[in-house]
């Protein structure tokens, strides 16, 4: 916080002394602005390359392909913000989807299936939270183990079979549109959840606590923050959101196989880190992640339109991830150098 | 050190309990299937596990510094595919030379990881998460999605791991040689001790003159080299280079380390433990079909074992700390 304030102060002084140029530099080295510029650039590029890109129906419908991951990215912000990580989320999806398929094969209705899916996610998240907080084990190690356990359960029981019978009503969640419009239900649900999570992160005490925990667990504990309770809640939330995402995904593809959502944990973490949340915790905001979600989602859609293979997409995502972390550090160095030069200049002027 | 205390430290060591555990496991399986503990079967298990041992040791050094290398499986895939394709298009090239090229490719991939961590200040988990995708994607790009199959490989290439020396297969020899060299490196060389120092206390290590950047380059390059060898061995052993070679293998290497008593937070662990941890996993994988458990249980069982091993690690560390505290108070 203090750092940010100082930055603001020096920023305003910059504006007084110097010109538009300095102000532009301050604005354009902000991560969210860079992402926004990239999105604009992306839209211009793809709409020039393909006539089908800038089409209302296409832009709406392509969100189906990335909304489930987007929903999982929301609580992942909380987890990474407080310095933890969860690499078991794709396996939680497998567990939830398996539970729903199991319920469906026992003639349970759509509402019951959804409740069972959510409960499965919630309890898986609680298991993670419990293991991380009560045994003081690193989150990456715990979720590495539960990654195998959660998916292992569905694999052990399903073997090479699949659940493919779901009630007709159940299809709405992942395939339906809002009323008579062309707006997918998944997109609306994501925006509502993003608004709630954004409010919690930026406008409530709980959100401030997460920043404090991410900056220093010890300092947060000494100032009276119940660190482990907050971390437990984070993992539980993560599980619940995986449950929601599993409902959407299962409903959209209408089947459950043990390898469902394989590799999604890495993709979701990529979204959050690309959105500017520091992997060591304490830094970032929901808005940046929102940008990263749409940037990557439409990048995938656009590359598909111009027939670039999925493998090129994988490479691009990996490169973006590393650049996203490299760049802020690089920008900081540039800023520090400019500051130093300016100070030298100022002190020189005083002497004169 | 008096004799009773040295006995105590031996019995308390992770390696001892792992050997005991492996003994119990072998005994239990033999009860169900008497043929399990035979020379040929044990040799088969060690042969199956040699690749895991090599890559886990590379992973071990990274974890020792508090990092993690998620890209090992992709490095195996890319170096294995490259080596297989070089062999396919240059059948005249000696297989040993192809192995060296595969190793060098792994080395370069590892150095890229190391440079991003050391000089780009990108945390290891992010770097290797990114290169995991990049290297896997590059595998698809160079192969154009095609496989290299057995009839496209030369006889000598496929014989790399199967060859025989003193009645033991080459692959096992590789596992043994790598383990011994790495054991020596970790225990008796300056650089090896510096890796432990960085993992134990980064700040203190810097004050005594350990260069963190060099350490990061060393460990990631090492992990790359070992993955490179593993990649060549993998494709030649199974006589096929597919695009998904070793996918998910990174988790097994971390699992072998954790079972071997390596702390994920860094600073503690030993090569011997990692080798035993990998062997333990190898025995479990080979034992499942013998005791009539469907292979579909493998993933669940592995996860459960890792979790239990981690709990044991954590609880024993806690107990050690408490004993230290008690000792100080007296």
XYZ file of C-alpha atoms in Angstrom, chain B residues 10-323:
314
model
C 20.563 -44.442 11.555
C 17.146 -45.742 12.605
C 15.666 -42.275 12.416
C 16.911 -41.664 8.909
C 14.453 -41.640 6.092
C 16.564 -44.008 3.993
C 16.414 -46.703 6.664
C 12.679 -46.518 7.081
C 12.254 -46.530 3.295
C 14.374 -49.656 2.929
C 12.307 -51.298 5.673
C 9.115 -50.167 3.962
C 10.287 -51.547 0.624
C 11.118 -54.818 2.398
C 7.644 -55.001 3.933
C 6.067 -54.167 0.582
C 8.042 -56.868 -1.230
C 7.172 -59.367 1.494
C 3.478 -58.481 1.307
C 3.350 -58.864 -2.455
C 5.257 -62.153 -2.283
C 2.555 -63.533 0.001
C 0.096 -63.093 -2.858
C 2.458 -63.850 -5.726
C 5.508 -65.943 -4.782
C 7.304 -65.199 -8.054
C 7.404 -61.466 -7.459
C 10.779 -61.433 -5.734
C 12.885 -63.198 -8.327
C 16.081 -61.958 -9.918
C 14.449 -61.466 -13.313
C 11.458 -59.632 -11.891
C 13.535 -57.364 -9.683
C 15.718 -56.610 -12.684
C 12.608 -55.775 -14.672
C 11.379 -53.398 -11.977
C 14.744 -51.616 -11.717
C 14.852 -51.415 -15.494
C 11.374 -49.858 -15.529
C 12.383 -47.398 -12.835
C 15.798 -46.297 -14.118
C 14.379 -43.433 -16.181
C 12.314 -42.254 -13.227
C 15.415 -42.392 -11.014
C 17.476 -40.242 -13.383
C 14.826 -37.556 -13.903
C 13.853 -37.535 -10.219
C 17.439 -36.770 -9.256
C 17.350 -33.744 -11.567
C 14.051 -32.733 -10.022
C 15.563 -33.255 -6.573
C 18.210 -30.577 -7.016
C 15.592 -28.075 -8.173
C 13.299 -28.868 -5.231
C 16.300 -28.631 -2.904
C 16.555 -24.915 -3.674
C 12.834 -24.462 -2.982
C 11.855 -24.468 -6.670
C 10.149 -27.016 -8.859
C 10.682 -28.131 -12.462
C 7.335 -28.824 -14.104
C 8.887 -29.001 -17.568
C 10.812 -32.284 -17.179
C 8.175 -34.351 -18.987
C 8.075 -31.898 -21.883
C 11.878 -31.881 -22.059
C 11.811 -35.689 -22.221
C 9.220 -35.464 -24.988
C 11.072 -32.879 -27.050
C 14.573 -34.344 -26.735
C 13.216 -37.855 -27.290
C 11.329 -36.798 -30.417
C 14.341 -34.864 -31.753
C 16.682 -37.797 -31.185
C 14.255 -40.250 -32.791
C 13.841 -37.999 -35.819
C 17.612 -37.509 -36.174
C 17.924 -41.276 -36.111
C 15.116 -41.627 -38.647
C 16.650 -39.236 -41.176
C 20.321 -40.136 -40.555
C 20.296 -43.898 -40.062
C 24.065 -43.948 -40.608
C 24.796 -41.868 -37.505
C 26.063 -43.976 -34.575
C 23.428 -44.383 -31.849
C 25.816 -43.160 -29.178
C 26.187 -39.910 -31.074
C 22.399 -39.501 -31.223
C 22.304 -40.028 -27.467
C 24.817 -37.215 -26.997
C 22.772 -34.910 -29.240
C 19.628 -35.731 -27.254
C 21.506 -34.944 -24.080
C 22.706 -31.616 -25.505
C 19.172 -30.698 -26.560
C 18.001 -31.395 -23.013
C 20.865 -29.287 -21.732
C 19.884 -26.304 -23.883
C 16.232 -26.603 -22.803
C 17.322 -26.724 -19.177
C 19.602 -23.716 -19.679
C 16.657 -21.727 -21.059
C 14.742 -22.508 -17.857
C 17.755 -21.594 -15.778
C 18.346 -18.308 -17.596
C 14.710 -17.246 -17.161
C 14.908 -18.006 -13.438
C 18.394 -16.634 -12.779
C 18.499 -13.606 -15.056
C 14.822 -12.953 -15.807
C 13.814 -13.268 -12.144
C 10.809 -15.375 -13.153
C 9.872 -17.786 -10.323
C 10.718 -21.436 -11.155
C 7.097 -22.572 -11.056
C 6.042 -19.961 -13.615
C 9.073 -20.474 -15.843
C 8.640 -24.213 -16.021
C 4.854 -23.974 -16.278
C 5.433 -21.854 -19.358
C 8.201 -23.964 -20.877
C 6.148 -27.083 -20.151
C 3.650 -25.802 -22.736
C 6.303 -24.371 -25.046
C 8.446 -27.527 -25.228
C 5.388 -29.756 -25.631
C 4.080 -27.504 -28.382
C 7.480 -27.549 -30.098
C 7.424 -31.355 -30.031
C 4.217 -31.268 -32.069
C 5.628 -28.636 -34.386
C 8.858 -30.481 -35.259
C 7.080 -33.823 -35.644
C 4.122 -32.241 -37.493
C 1.971 -34.422 -35.271
C 3.486 -37.639 -36.676
C 5.011 -40.500 -34.710
C 8.364 -42.138 -35.244
C 7.683 -45.851 -35.093
C 9.858 -48.914 -34.609
C 10.469 -49.665 -38.288
C 11.728 -46.105 -38.831
C 14.391 -46.478 -36.127
C 17.700 -48.218 -36.570
C 18.529 -51.427 -34.768
C 21.411 -49.841 -32.857
C 19.218 -46.945 -31.653
C 16.611 -49.308 -30.259
C 19.393 -51.283 -28.616
C 20.657 -48.312 -26.602
C 18.831 -49.286 -23.395
C 18.583 -53.024 -24.085
C 22.277 -53.685 -24.598
C 24.001 -55.722 -21.990
C 27.094 -55.214 -19.870
C 28.104 -57.741 -17.204
C 24.639 -59.265 -17.440
C 22.891 -56.033 -16.540
C 21.023 -53.921 -19.090
C 22.444 -50.599 -20.232
C 19.463 -48.710 -18.866
C 20.109 -49.977 -15.356
C 23.783 -49.062 -15.748
C 22.743 -45.549 -16.703
C 20.578 -45.350 -13.608
C 23.415 -46.597 -11.404
C 26.093 -44.351 -12.940
C 23.893 -41.242 -12.781
C 22.941 -41.998 -9.173
C 26.549 -42.499 -8.090
C 27.822 -39.375 -9.848
C 24.988 -37.270 -8.470
C 25.475 -38.707 -4.992
C 29.139 -37.660 -5.147
C 28.208 -34.276 -6.627
C 25.656 -33.499 -3.929
C 27.849 -34.599 -1.046
C 31.453 -33.911 -1.898
C 31.657 -31.039 -4.367
C 31.584 -27.348 -3.593
C 28.767 -26.643 -6.023
C 26.727 -29.494 -4.553
C 27.027 -28.150 -1.041
C 26.180 -24.658 -2.290
C 22.871 -25.999 -3.623
C 22.027 -27.255 -0.127
C 23.093 -23.894 1.302
C 20.782 -21.916 -0.996
C 17.916 -24.224 -0.126
C 18.560 -24.022 3.597
C 18.852 -20.264 3.911
C 19.080 -18.089 0.833
C 20.174 -14.934 2.631
C 22.838 -16.623 4.712
C 24.138 -18.455 1.644
C 24.503 -15.186 -0.237
C 26.442 -13.680 2.650
C 28.982 -16.477 2.574
C 29.471 -15.908 -1.131
C 27.207 -18.418 -2.852
C 26.143 -17.053 -6.209
C 22.432 -17.767 -6.516
C 22.370 -17.184 -10.263
C 25.028 -19.810 -10.914
C 23.180 -22.277 -8.694
C 19.952 -21.739 -10.614
C 21.758 -22.254 -13.905
C 23.392 -25.416 -12.555
C 20.266 -27.104 -11.247
C 18.049 -26.398 -14.249
C 20.796 -27.369 -16.710
C 21.334 -30.577 -14.762
C 17.629 -31.320 -14.813
C 17.652 -30.668 -18.568
C 20.619 -32.971 -19.225
C 19.094 -35.819 -17.232
C 15.730 -35.316 -18.970
C 17.558 -35.328 -22.308
C 19.168 -38.718 -21.582
C 15.799 -39.967 -20.302
C 14.097 -38.778 -23.485
C 16.458 -40.745 -25.752
C 16.168 -43.802 -23.511
C 12.375 -43.523 -23.414
C 11.884 -43.408 -27.184
C 14.465 -46.104 -27.872
C 13.198 -48.401 -25.136
C 9.581 -48.274 -26.237
C 10.676 -48.101 -29.905
C 8.285 -45.238 -30.557
C 8.449 -41.468 -30.294
C 4.943 -40.140 -29.810
C 4.020 -36.528 -29.201
C 2.662 -37.161 -25.728
C 5.782 -39.014 -24.537
C 6.002 -38.870 -20.735
C 3.020 -36.525 -20.325
C 2.308 -36.219 -16.595
C 5.694 -37.684 -15.693
C 6.708 -34.519 -13.815
C 4.310 -35.454 -11.028
C 5.911 -38.866 -10.618
C 9.342 -37.283 -10.279
C 8.071 -34.917 -7.584
C 6.345 -37.862 -5.929
C 9.609 -39.852 -5.877
C 11.330 -36.912 -4.190
C 8.595 -36.454 -1.601
C 8.509 -40.166 -0.782
C 12.298 -40.037 -0.529
C 12.041 -37.499 2.268
C 12.838 -34.356 0.294
C 11.181 -31.292 1.776
C 9.158 -29.369 -0.808
C 10.110 -26.165 0.985
C 13.739 -26.896 0.107
C 16.966 -27.412 2.014
C 16.700 -31.054 3.008
C 16.839 -34.428 1.319
C 19.418 -36.710 -0.231
C 20.077 -38.514 -3.507
C 19.855 -41.933 -1.848
C 16.376 -41.138 -0.549
C 15.231 -40.030 -4.000
C 16.524 -43.252 -5.593
C 14.710 -45.308 -2.955
C 11.571 -43.201 -3.386
C 11.605 -43.841 -7.131
C 12.161 -47.572 -6.569
C 9.255 -47.636 -4.121
C 6.978 -46.116 -6.766
C 8.320 -48.544 -9.348
C 7.593 -51.553 -7.136
C 4.052 -50.312 -6.440
C 3.367 -49.850 -10.154
C 4.661 -53.328 -10.941
C 2.878 -54.929 -8.003
C -0.633 -53.705 -8.813
C -1.387 -56.179 -11.610
C 0.296 -58.974 -9.647
C -2.085 -58.584 -6.712
C -5.037 -58.303 -9.086
C -5.742 -54.620 -8.612
C -6.856 -52.918 -11.786
C -4.284 -50.464 -13.176
C -6.999 -47.826 -12.974
C -6.292 -47.669 -9.241
C -2.699 -46.633 -9.889
C -3.342 -42.882 -9.893
C -5.338 -42.935 -6.671
C -2.828 -45.127 -4.873
C 0.108 -42.969 -5.964
C -1.628 -39.840 -4.727
C -2.456 -41.452 -1.409
C 1.148 -42.633 -0.947
C 2.497 -39.157 -1.688
C 0.084 -37.636 0.794
C 1.040 -40.122 3.526
C 4.752 -39.639 2.806
C 4.300 -35.889 3.076
C 2.430 -36.189 6.355
C 5.252 -38.352 7.729
C 7.832 -35.797 6.530
C 5.997 -32.932 8.161
C 5.271 -34.661 11.435
C 8.836 -35.964 11.809
C 10.211 -32.506 11.056
C 7.964 -31.100 13.738
C 9.123 -33.720 16.212
C 12.760 -32.990 15.415
C 12.174 -29.288 16.023
C 10.498 -30.013 19.329
C 13.417 -32.225 20.385
